[in-house]
Coordinates of C-alpha atoms and ligand atoms in Angstrom, one line a residue:
X1 CA 162.2 -94.5 -84.2
X2 CA 159.7 -95.3 -81.4
X3 CA 159.2 -92.3 -79.0
X4 CA 159.8 -93.7 -75.5
X5 CA 158.3 -92.3 -72.3
X6 CA 161.8 -92.2 -70.9
X7 CA 165.3 -92.8 -72.0
X8 CA 166.2 -95.0 -69.0
X9 CA 164.6 -96.8 -66.1
X10 CA 166.8 -98.0 -63.2
X11 CA 165.4 -100.5 -60.8
X12 CA 166.6 -100.0 -57.2
X13 CA 167.6 -96.8 -55.3
X14 CA 170.6 -98.1 -53.4
X15 CA 174.0 -96.6 -54.0
X16 CA 174.5 -98.5 -57.3
X17 CA 171.1 -97.8 -58.8
X18 CA 171.3 -94.1 -57.9
X19 CA 174.8 -93.9 -59.3
X20 CA 173.6 -95.5 -62.6
X21 CA 170.7 -93.0 -62.6
X22 CA 173.1 -90.1 -62.1
X23 CA 175.3 -91.3 -65.1
X24 CA 172.3 -91.3 -67.4
X25 CA 171.1 -87.9 -66.1
X26 CA 174.6 -86.4 -66.6
X27 CA 174.4 -87.5 -70.2
X28 CA 171.3 -85.5 -70.7
X29 CA 169.0 -88.5 -70.8
X30 CA 165.6 -88.7 -69.1
X31 CA 165.7 -91.2 -66.2
X32 CA 163.6 -92.5 -63.4
X33 CA 165.0 -94.7 -60.6
X34 CA 162.2 -96.9 -59.3
X35 CA 162.4 -98.1 -55.7
X36 CA 160.1 -100.6 -54.0
X37 CA 160.7 -99.1 -50.5
X38 CA 159.3 -95.8 -49.2
X39 CA 162.9 -94.3 -48.9
X40 CA 166.2 -94.6 -50.8
X41 CA 169.0 -96.7 -49.5
X42 CA 167.1 -99.2 -47.4
X43 CA 168.8 -102.3 -48.7
X44 CA 172.4 -103.5 -48.7
X45 CA 173.6 -99.9 -49.0
X46 CA 172.5 -99.2 -45.4
X47 CA 173.8 -102.4 -43.8
X48 CA 177.6 -102.4 -44.5
X49 CA 180.9 -101.1 -43.1
X50 CA 180.8 -97.7 -44.9
X51 CA 184.4 -98.2 -45.7
X52 CA 185.9 -96.6 -48.9
X53 CA 188.1 -99.5 -50.1
X54 CA 191.4 -98.6 -51.7
X55 CA 191.2 -101.7 -54.0
X56 CA 194.0 -103.8 -52.5
X57 CA 192.6 -107.3 -52.8
X58 CA 190.8 -107.9 -56.1
X59 CA 192.1 -110.2 -58.8
X60 CA 194.1 -108.8 -61.6
X61 CA 192.0 -107.5 -64.5
X62 CA 188.7 -108.1 -62.6
X63 CA 185.8 -105.7 -62.7
X64 CA 186.1 -105.5 -58.9
X65 CA 189.7 -104.3 -59.2
X66 CA 189.0 -101.7 -61.8
X67 CA 185.6 -100.5 -60.5
X68 CA 187.0 -100.2 -56.9
X69 CA 190.1 -98.2 -57.7
X70 CA 188.3 -95.9 -60.2
X71 CA 185.2 -95.7 -58.0
X72 CA 187.2 -94.8 -54.9
X73 CA 188.9 -91.9 -56.8
X74 CA 185.6 -90.7 -58.1
X75 CA 183.9 -91.1 -54.7
X76 CA 186.4 -88.9 -52.8
X77 CA 186.0 -86.1 -55.4
X78 CA 182.2 -86.5 -55.2
X79 CA 182.1 -86.3 -51.4
X80 CA 184.4 -83.3 -51.4
X81 CA 182.2 -81.5 -54.0
X82 CA 179.0 -82.3 -52.2
X83 CA 180.3 -81.7 -48.7
X84 CA 179.4 -85.2 -47.6
X85 CA 181.3 -86.2 -44.5
X86 CA 184.2 -88.5 -45.0
X87 CA 187.7 -89.2 -43.5
X88 CA 190.6 -90.7 -45.4
X89 CA 191.8 -92.4 -42.1
X90 CA 193.8 -95.2 -43.6
X91 CA 193.9 -98.8 -42.6
X92 CA 196.3 -101.5 -41.4
X93 CA 196.1 -105.0 -42.8
X94 CA 197.8 -106.8 -39.9
X95 CA 199.7 -110.1 -39.6
X96 CA 199.1 -111.2 -36.0
X97 CA 201.4 -114.2 -36.2
X98 CA 204.4 -115.0 -38.5
X99 CA 202.3 -117.5 -40.4
X100 CA 200.1 -114.6 -41.6
X101 CA 202.9 -112.6 -43.1
X102 CA 202.7 -114.4 -46.4
X103 CA 199.0 -113.6 -46.7
X104 CA 199.6 -109.9 -46.1
X105 CA 202.5 -109.9 -48.6
X106 CA 200.1 -111.3 -51.1
X107 CA 197.7 -108.4 -50.5
X108 CA 200.7 -106.0 -51.0
X109 CA 201.6 -107.6 -54.3
X110 CA 198.0 -107.4 -55.5
X111 CA 197.6 -103.8 -54.4
X112 CA 200.6 -102.9 -56.6
X113 CA 199.2 -104.8 -59.6
X114 CA 195.9 -103.0 -59.1
X115 CA 197.6 -99.6 -59.1
X116 CA 196.6 -98.7 -55.6
X117 CA 198.4 -95.5 -54.3
X118 CA 199.8 -94.9 -50.8
X119 CA 200.5 -98.5 -49.8
X120 CA 203.5 -99.2 -47.5
X121 CA 204.9 -102.1 -45.6
X122 CA 205.4 -101.6 -41.8
X123 CA 207.5 -103.6 -39.4
X124 CA 206.0 -104.4 -36.0
X125 CA 207.8 -101.4 -34.5
X126 CA 206.5 -99.0 -37.2
X127 CA 203.0 -100.3 -36.8
X128 CA 203.3 -100.0 -33.0
X129 CA 204.3 -96.3 -33.3
X130 CA 201.3 -95.7 -35.5
X131 CA 198.8 -97.6 -33.4
X132 CA 200.3 -98.5 -30.0
X133 CA 197.3 -100.6 -28.9
X134 CA 197.4 -102.9 -32.0
X135 CA 199.3 -106.2 -31.7
X136 CA 200.9 -107.4 -35.0
X137 CA 204.2 -108.8 -36.3
X138 CA 204.0 -106.8 -39.5
X139 CA 201.4 -104.7 -41.3
X140 CA 200.4 -103.1 -44.6
X141 CA 199.4 -99.5 -44.4
X142 CA 196.8 -98.3 -46.9
X143 CA 196.6 -94.5 -46.9
X144 CA 193.7 -94.3 -49.4
X145 CA 191.2 -96.3 -47.3
X146 CA 188.5 -94.2 -45.6
X147 CA 185.1 -94.0 -44.0
X148 CA 182.1 -91.9 -45.0
X149 CA 178.5 -91.0 -44.5
X150 CA 176.9 -93.4 -47.1
X151 CA 173.4 -92.1 -46.6
X152 CA 174.6 -88.5 -47.2
X153 CA 176.2 -89.8 -50.3
X154 CA 173.0 -91.4 -51.6
X155 CA 171.0 -88.2 -50.9
X156 CA 173.6 -86.2 -52.9
X157 CA 173.2 -88.7 -55.8
X158 CA 169.4 -88.3 -55.7
X159 CA 170.0 -84.5 -55.7
X160 CA 172.1 -84.7 -58.8
X161 CA 169.5 -86.9 -60.6
X162 CA 166.7 -84.4 -59.7
X163 CA 168.8 -81.4 -60.6
X164 CA 169.2 -82.9 -64.1
X165 CA 165.4 -83.3 -64.3
X166 CA 165.5 -87.1 -63.5
X167 CA 163.4 -88.6 -60.7
X168 CA 163.4 -91.2 -58.0
X169 CA 160.0 -92.9 -57.7
X170 CA 159.6 -94.4 -54.2
X171 CA 157.1 -97.1 -53.2
X172 CA 157.2 -98.1 -56.9
X173 CA 158.1 -101.8 -57.2
X174 CA 159.2 -103.0 -60.6
X175 CA 157.0 -105.9 -61.6
X176 CA 158.2 -106.9 -65.0
X177 CA 159.2 -105.9 -68.5
X178 CA 158.5 -106.9 -72.1
X179 CA 161.0 -106.1 -74.9
X180 CA 159.5 -104.0 -77.6
X181 CA 159.9 -104.8 -81.3
X182 CA 162.6 -102.5 -82.6
X183 CA 164.2 -102.1 -79.2
X184 CA 163.4 -100.8 -75.7
X185 CA 161.0 -102.1 -73.1
X186 CA 157.6 -101.7 -71.7
X187 CA 157.9 -101.9 -68.0
X188 CA 155.3 -102.5 -65.3
X189 CA 155.4 -101.0 -61.8
X190 CA 153.1 -101.7 -58.9
X191 CA 152.4 -99.9 -55.6
X192 CA 149.5 -97.6 -54.9
X193 CA 149.4 -96.4 -58.5
X194 CA 150.4 -99.2 -60.8
X195 CA 151.7 -98.0 -64.2
X196 CA 153.2 -99.1 -67.5
X197 CA 155.8 -97.1 -69.3
X198 CA 158.3 -97.5 -72.1
X199 CA 162.0 -96.9 -72.0
X200 CA 165.1 -97.4 -74.2
X201 CA 167.4 -98.6 -71.5
X202 CA 166.7 -100.7 -68.5
X203 CA 169.1 -101.4 -65.6
X204 CA 168.4 -103.9 -62.8
X205 CA 170.3 -102.8 -59.7
X206 CA 168.2 -104.6 -57.1
X207 CA 171.0 -106.4 -55.2
X208 CA 169.3 -109.2 -53.2
X209 CA 166.3 -109.0 -55.5
X210 CA 168.2 -108.7 -58.9
X211 CA 167.5 -112.4 -59.7
X212 CA 163.8 -112.1 -59.0
X213 CA 163.6 -108.9 -61.1
X214 CA 165.5 -110.5 -64.0
X215 CA 163.1 -113.5 -63.9
X216 CA 160.1 -111.1 -64.7
X217 CA 161.7 -109.8 -67.9
X218 CA 160.3 -111.6 -70.9
X219 CA 163.0 -113.3 -72.9
X220 CA 165.7 -113.1 -70.2
X221 CA 167.2 -116.6 -70.4
X222 CA 166.7 -118.4 -67.1
X223 CA 170.1 -120.1 -67.4
X224 CA 171.8 -116.7 -67.5
X225 CA 170.4 -115.7 -64.1
X226 CA 173.0 -116.8 -61.5
X227 CA 171.7 -118.5 -58.4
X228 CA 171.5 -116.2 -55.3
X229 CA 173.2 -117.1 -52.1
X230 CA 172.9 -115.0 -48.9
X231 CA 176.1 -114.2 -47.0
X232 CA 175.0 -112.6 -43.7
X233 CA 177.5 -110.4 -41.8
X234 CA 176.9 -109.4 -38.2
X235 CA 178.5 -106.5 -36.3
X236 CA 179.1 -105.8 -32.6
X237 CA 179.5 -102.2 -31.3
X238 CA 182.1 -101.2 -28.7
X239 CA 181.0 -99.3 -25.6
X240 CA 182.7 -95.8 -25.4
X241 CA 184.8 -94.0 -27.9
X242 CA 186.7 -95.6 -30.8
X243 CA 190.1 -96.6 -29.4
X244 CA 192.0 -96.7 -32.7
X245 CA 192.5 -94.2 -35.5
X246 CA 193.2 -96.5 -38.4
X247 CA 190.8 -99.3 -39.5
X248 CA 192.3 -102.7 -38.8
X249 CA 191.8 -105.8 -40.9
X250 CA 193.4 -109.2 -40.5
X251 CA 194.2 -110.9 -43.8
X252 CA 191.1 -111.8 -45.9
X253 CA 189.2 -115.1 -45.4
X254 CA 187.6 -117.2 -48.1
X255 CA 184.5 -115.5 -49.4
X256 CA 185.0 -112.1 -47.6
X257 CA 187.5 -109.5 -46.3
X258 CA 187.0 -110.8 -42.8
X259 CA 186.0 -109.4 -39.5
X260 CA 187.6 -106.1 -38.9
X261 CA 187.7 -102.9 -36.7
X262 CA 186.1 -99.9 -38.2
X263 CA 185.0 -96.5 -37.0
X264 CA 181.9 -94.6 -38.1
X265 CA 181.7 -90.8 -38.7
X266 CA 180.1 -90.4 -35.3
X267 CA 183.3 -91.8 -33.6
X268 CA 181.9 -95.2 -32.6
X269 CA 183.8 -98.4 -33.0
X270 CA 182.4 -101.5 -34.6
X271 CA 183.7 -105.0 -35.2
X272 CA 182.4 -107.2 -38.1
X273 CA 181.2 -108.5 -40.4
X274 CA 181.5 -112.2 -39.9
X275 CA 180.2 -114.5 -42.6
X276 CA 177.3 -116.8 -42.0
X277 CA 175.5 -118.6 -45.0
X278 CA 171.8 -118.2 -44.5
X279 CA 168.7 -119.2 -46.5
X280 CA 166.4 -116.1 -45.9
X281 CA 166.7 -112.4 -45.0
X282 CA 167.0 -112.1 -41.3
X283 CA 168.8 -109.1 -39.8
X284 CA 168.8 -110.0 -36.2
X285 CA 172.2 -110.4 -34.5
X286 CA 172.7 -113.5 -32.5
X287 CA 174.4 -112.4 -29.3
X288 CA 175.9 -115.9 -28.9
X289 CA 178.3 -114.9 -31.7
X290 CA 180.0 -112.5 -29.3
X291 CA 182.4 -115.2 -27.9
X292 CA 183.9 -115.6 -31.4
X293 CA 184.2 -111.8 -31.8
X294 CA 186.0 -111.4 -28.4
X295 CA 188.5 -114.1 -29.3
X296 CA 189.1 -112.9 -32.9
X297 CA 189.4 -109.2 -32.1
X298 CA 191.9 -109.8 -29.2
X299 CA 194.3 -111.3 -31.6
X300 CA 194.9 -107.8 -33.0
X301 CA 193.5 -105.6 -30.2
X302 CA 194.3 -107.2 -26.8
X303 CA 192.8 -104.1 -25.1
X304 CA 189.2 -105.4 -25.7
X305 CA 187.6 -105.7 -22.2
X306 CA 185.0 -108.3 -21.2
X307 CA 181.5 -107.1 -21.6
X308 CA 182.5 -104.1 -23.9
X309 CA 180.7 -105.5 -27.0
X310 CA 177.0 -105.4 -27.7
X311 CA 174.9 -106.7 -30.7
X312 CA 174.8 -104.0 -33.4
X313 CA 173.4 -104.7 -36.8
X314 CA 173.7 -107.1 -39.7
X315 CA 173.8 -107.0 -43.5
X316 CA 173.4 -109.6 -46.2
X317 CA 175.8 -110.0 -49.1
X318 CA 174.1 -110.7 -52.5
X319 CA 176.4 -113.6 -53.3
X320 CA 176.5 -115.6 -56.5
X321 CA 178.7 -118.4 -55.2
X322 CA 178.1 -121.1 -52.7
X323 CA 180.1 -121.7 -49.5
X324 CA 183.5 -123.1 -50.4
X325 CA 183.4 -122.0 -54.0
X326 CA 185.8 -119.3 -55.3
X327 CA 184.4 -115.7 -55.0
X328 CA 183.5 -114.6 -58.5
X329 CA 183.7 -111.1 -60.0
X330 CA 180.8 -108.7 -60.3
X331 CA 178.4 -110.0 -63.0
X332 CA 177.4 -107.2 -65.4
X333 CA 174.9 -109.1 -67.6
X334 CA 174.5 -106.9 -70.7
X335 CA 173.1 -107.7 -74.2
X336 CA 175.9 -110.1 -75.0
X337 CA 174.8 -112.3 -72.0
X338 CA 171.0 -112.3 -72.5
X339 CA 170.4 -111.0 -76.0
X340 CA 168.2 -108.1 -75.0
X341 CA 169.4 -104.8 -76.4
X342 CA 169.4 -101.9 -73.9
X343 CA 169.3 -104.1 -70.8
X344 CA 171.9 -104.4 -68.1
X345 CA 171.3 -106.6 -65.1
X346 CA 173.8 -106.4 -62.2
X347 CA 174.3 -109.5 -60.1
X348 CA 176.6 -110.3 -57.2
X349 CA 177.3 -106.7 -56.3
X350 CA 178.7 -107.3 -52.9
X351 CA 181.8 -105.6 -51.4
X352 CA 183.3 -103.3 -52.8
X353 CA 180.0 -102.3 -54.4
X354 CA 179.5 -99.2 -52.4
X355 CA 183.0 -97.9 -53.1
X356 CA 182.7 -98.9 -56.8
X357 CA 179.2 -97.4 -57.3
X358 CA 180.2 -94.2 -59.2
X359 CA 182.5 -96.3 -61.5
X360 CA 179.7 -98.9 -62.0
X361 CA 177.3 -96.2 -62.9
X362 CA 179.6 -94.8 -65.6
X363 CA 180.5 -98.3 -66.9
X364 CA 176.8 -99.3 -67.2
X365 CA 175.7 -96.1 -69.0
X366 CA 178.6 -96.1 -71.4
X367 CA 178.2 -99.8 -72.2
X368 CA 174.5 -99.4 -72.9
X369 CA 174.7 -96.1 -74.8
X370 CA 177.7 -97.0 -76.9
Ligands
LIG401 C1 178.0 -106.8 -44.4 C2 178.4 -106.0 -45.6 C3 179.5 -105.1 -45.5 C4 179.9 -104.3 -46.6 N1 180.9 -103.4 -46.5 C5 181.2 -102.6 -47.6 C6 182.2 -101.6 -47.5 O1 182.6 -101.3 -46.4 N2 182.5 -100.9 -48.6 C7 182.0 -101.2 -49.8 O2 182.4 -100.6 -50.8 N3 181.0 -102.2 -49.9 C8 180.6 -102.8 -48.9 N4 179.6 -103.8 -49.0 C9 178.9 -103.9 -50.3 C10 177.9 -102.8 -50.5 O3 177.2 -102.5 -49.4 C11 177.0 -103.2 -51.7 O4 177.8 -103.7 -52.7 C12 176.2 -102.1 -52.2 O5 175.6 -101.4 -51.1 C13 175.1 -102.6 -53.1 O6 174.3 -101.5 -53.5 P1 173.1 -101.8 -54.4 O7 172.5 -100.4 -54.8 O8 173.4 -102.7 -55.5 O9 172.1 -102.6 -53.5 P2 170.9 -102.1 -52.5 O10 171.4 -101.0 -51.6 O11 170.4 -103.3 -51.8 O12 169.8 -101.4 -53.4 C14 169.0 -102.3 -54.1 C15 167.6 -101.6 -54.1 O13 166.7 -102.3 -54.9 C16 165.4 -102.2 -54.3 N5 164.6 -103.2 -55.0 C17 164.6 -104.5 -54.8 N6 163.6 -105.1 -55.6 C18 163.0 -104.1 -56.2 C19 161.9 -104.0 -57.1 N7 161.3 -105.1 -57.6 N8 161.5 -102.8 -57.6 C20 162.1 -101.7 -57.2 N9 163.1 -101.7 -56.3 C21 163.6 -102.9 -55.8 C22 165.7 -102.5 -52.9 O14 164.6 -102.0 -52.1 C23 167.0 -101.7 -52.7 O15 166.7 -100.4 -52.2 C24 179.2 -104.5 -47.9 C25 178.1 -105.4 -47.9 C26 177.7 -106.1 -46.8 C27 176.5 -107.0 -46.9

């Protein structure tokens, strides 16, 4: 048996990589999460809606359905335990015209198949009683949807890793790995103090850079690395206090859940994200998109006043499908996909990746260690 420097190395200290690191640490394994940036959570995990999804939409039997429902249950417990701010505020999926009712009914059926708790159908009157300012002809109420402080969550994950004698190495970019004869990997990291070290398990949780990382691993078949597509989502913020208690989502659009109303833990209201297919990482928000937002939001919240929205922030979805193609499942590329024992590469971890992160961490650790 080769003595490894570490049991596990995880590449990427976003929510998913940190949750994977925590799952190894909880099993008593030595683990280091290596992160290219100078702080944790600077990638996709800090540019999203911070919504805890209930698991309503995802196809039957998919990883997204299972990871989201399980991850959401684990996440609420974790946030409670670590005293990280969250609010199980609930959400309405609204039909704003009779022709949208069928789409909302489809969400209701899928939610039931996925085993999502606290979902109920509301007539227009019932929805109006709950949210008088929202206009709809019917709605689905999801009581398990919530919002949370995602950065506080990631700090708590880091804390659990460190309490179990693991570490998060910042400003330490992963630069490549070579499989060792007999199992395990030698990995190379850069930064101010370049290093090589050996480990038994290697996890790539680098989101927008997962494909680039996988390409530096010797023996990883190029044809098993899915092409990366960038799905940019921009947000606009509302002046003043959040006007609605529940999150409000119209039915999903192809490739995304669609532009919605969400609150943050500070009580501000945001609308977004839209979906724009881009060819490079650019996080600027084009203020010309505001016209579309005003028009879209007023379909479910007519109270939106002219001039109330300003450009907010943008995030980019690490997509593995092109515009117009069906949205695939999360891609967990383990040894059966690439032939390298002890390696798991995670591709296409877009929404609901944040909600699913604790379940993904457990799934990855148990698949590799089994
Ligand atoms: C607009 C938008 C809205 C979303 N809304 C929600 C939502 O409301 N709820 C939800 O559940 N999900 C949501 N998601 C999805 C969710 O944000 C992601 O699935 C999740 O944050 C992905 O986490 P991650 O750890 O995989 O990626 P990241 O947070 O991007 O972490 C990857 C890390 O890898 C690091 N890295 C990259 N290359 C290297 C390298 N060579 N060496 C070392 N480190 C490296 C990066 O710096 C980064 O820190 C949304 C996504 C977007 C884009």
